[in-house]
XYZ file of N, CA and C in Angstrom:
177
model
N 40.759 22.047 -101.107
C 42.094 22.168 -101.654
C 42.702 20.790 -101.882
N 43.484 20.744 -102.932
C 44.166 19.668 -103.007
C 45.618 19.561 -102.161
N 45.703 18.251 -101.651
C 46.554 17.849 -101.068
C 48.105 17.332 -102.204
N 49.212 18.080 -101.464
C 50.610 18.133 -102.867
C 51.920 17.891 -101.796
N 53.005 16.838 -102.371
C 53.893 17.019 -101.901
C 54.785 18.237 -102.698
N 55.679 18.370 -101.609
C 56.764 19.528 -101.832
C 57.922 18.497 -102.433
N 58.587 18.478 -103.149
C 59.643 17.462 -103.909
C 61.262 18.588 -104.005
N 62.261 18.293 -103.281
C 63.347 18.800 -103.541
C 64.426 17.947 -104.429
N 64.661 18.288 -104.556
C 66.291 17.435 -105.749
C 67.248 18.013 -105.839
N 68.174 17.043 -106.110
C 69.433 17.371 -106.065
C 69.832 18.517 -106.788
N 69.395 18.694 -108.187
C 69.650 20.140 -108.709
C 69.280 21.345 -108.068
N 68.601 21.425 -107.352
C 68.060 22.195 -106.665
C 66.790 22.431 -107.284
N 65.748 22.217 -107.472
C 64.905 22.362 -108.216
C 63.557 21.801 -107.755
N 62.201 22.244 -107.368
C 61.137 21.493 -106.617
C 60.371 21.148 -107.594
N 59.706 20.482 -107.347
C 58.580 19.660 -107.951
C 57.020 19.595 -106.769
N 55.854 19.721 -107.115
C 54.934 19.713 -106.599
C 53.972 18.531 -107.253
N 54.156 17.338 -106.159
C 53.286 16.043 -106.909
C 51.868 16.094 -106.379
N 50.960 15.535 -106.353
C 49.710 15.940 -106.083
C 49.656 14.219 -105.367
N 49.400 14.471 -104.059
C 49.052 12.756 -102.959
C 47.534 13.280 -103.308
N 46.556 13.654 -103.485
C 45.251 13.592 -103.563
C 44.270 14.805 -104.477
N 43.766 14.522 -105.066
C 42.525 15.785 -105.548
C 41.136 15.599 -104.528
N 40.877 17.183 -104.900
C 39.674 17.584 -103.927
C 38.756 16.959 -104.955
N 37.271 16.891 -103.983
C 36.394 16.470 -104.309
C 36.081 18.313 -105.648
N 36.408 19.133 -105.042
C 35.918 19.966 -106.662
C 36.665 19.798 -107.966
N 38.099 19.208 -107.417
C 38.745 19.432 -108.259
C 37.963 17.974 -109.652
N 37.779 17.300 -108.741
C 37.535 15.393 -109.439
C 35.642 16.263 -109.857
N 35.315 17.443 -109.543
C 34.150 17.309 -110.483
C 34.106 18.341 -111.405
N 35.164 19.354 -111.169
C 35.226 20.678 -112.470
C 36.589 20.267 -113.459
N 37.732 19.874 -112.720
C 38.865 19.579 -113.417
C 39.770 20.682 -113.234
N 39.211 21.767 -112.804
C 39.897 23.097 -112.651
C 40.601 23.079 -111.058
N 42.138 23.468 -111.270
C 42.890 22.941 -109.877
C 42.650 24.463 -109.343
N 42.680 24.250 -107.864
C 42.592 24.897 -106.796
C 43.904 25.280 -106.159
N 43.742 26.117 -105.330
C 45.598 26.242 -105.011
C 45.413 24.979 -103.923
N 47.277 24.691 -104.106
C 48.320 24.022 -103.563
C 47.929 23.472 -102.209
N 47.716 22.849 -101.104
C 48.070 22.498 -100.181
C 48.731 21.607 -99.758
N 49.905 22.433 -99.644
C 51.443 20.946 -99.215
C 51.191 20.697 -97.646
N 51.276 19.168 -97.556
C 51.195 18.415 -96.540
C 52.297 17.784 -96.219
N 53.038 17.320 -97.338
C 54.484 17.208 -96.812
C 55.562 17.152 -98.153
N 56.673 17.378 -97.413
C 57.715 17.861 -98.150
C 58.751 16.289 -98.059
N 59.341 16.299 -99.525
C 60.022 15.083 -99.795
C 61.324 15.272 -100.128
N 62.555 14.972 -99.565
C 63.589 15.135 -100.444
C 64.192 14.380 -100.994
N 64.958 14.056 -102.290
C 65.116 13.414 -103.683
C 66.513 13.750 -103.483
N 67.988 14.129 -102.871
C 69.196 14.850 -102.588
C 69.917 13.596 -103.845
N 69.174 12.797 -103.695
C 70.496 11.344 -104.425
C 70.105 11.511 -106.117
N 68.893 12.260 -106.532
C 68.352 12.462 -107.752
C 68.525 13.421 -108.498
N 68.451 14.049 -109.226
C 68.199 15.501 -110.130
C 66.763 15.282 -111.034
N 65.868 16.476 -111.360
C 64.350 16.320 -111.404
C 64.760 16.067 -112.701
N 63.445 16.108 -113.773
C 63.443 15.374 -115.238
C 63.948 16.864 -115.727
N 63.956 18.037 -115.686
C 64.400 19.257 -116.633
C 65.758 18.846 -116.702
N 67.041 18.352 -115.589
C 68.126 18.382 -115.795
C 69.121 17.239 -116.127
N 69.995 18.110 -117.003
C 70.958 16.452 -117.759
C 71.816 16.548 -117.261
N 72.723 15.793 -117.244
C 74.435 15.582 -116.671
C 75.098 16.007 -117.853
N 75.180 16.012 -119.128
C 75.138 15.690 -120.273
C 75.543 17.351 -121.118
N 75.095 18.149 -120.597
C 75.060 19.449 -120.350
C 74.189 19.888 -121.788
N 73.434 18.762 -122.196
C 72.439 19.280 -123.189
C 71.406 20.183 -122.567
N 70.773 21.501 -123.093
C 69.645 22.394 -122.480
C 68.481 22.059 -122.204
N 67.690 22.301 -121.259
C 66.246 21.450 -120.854
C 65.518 22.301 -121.965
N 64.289 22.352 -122.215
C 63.401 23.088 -122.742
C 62.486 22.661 -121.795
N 61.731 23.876 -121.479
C 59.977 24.032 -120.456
C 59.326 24.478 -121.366
């Protein structure tokens, strides 16, 4: 499994960054589920979907 932080932000909104890939992942490319090892919080930030601006994100 790959190793992922947990990412909170100020919007309220998580993010899952990846601290490492598995050795299957670095030889198929195909991700494996999640294993969060630790959790980060961002409270002073808002993630990239949200504006101040009150323009709409698109995903």
């Amino acid at each position: 499994m790959c190793d992922y932080t947990q990412v909170h932000y100020k919007c309220s909104h998580l993010r899952y960054t990846v601290r490492a890939w598995c050795t299957k992942y670095q030889e198929t490319h195909k991700r494996c589920p999640a294993n969060v090892v630790a959790i980060e919080y961002r409270l002073d930030e808002n993630c990239g979907g949200f504006w101040s601006d009150k323009r709409t994100a698109s995903f």
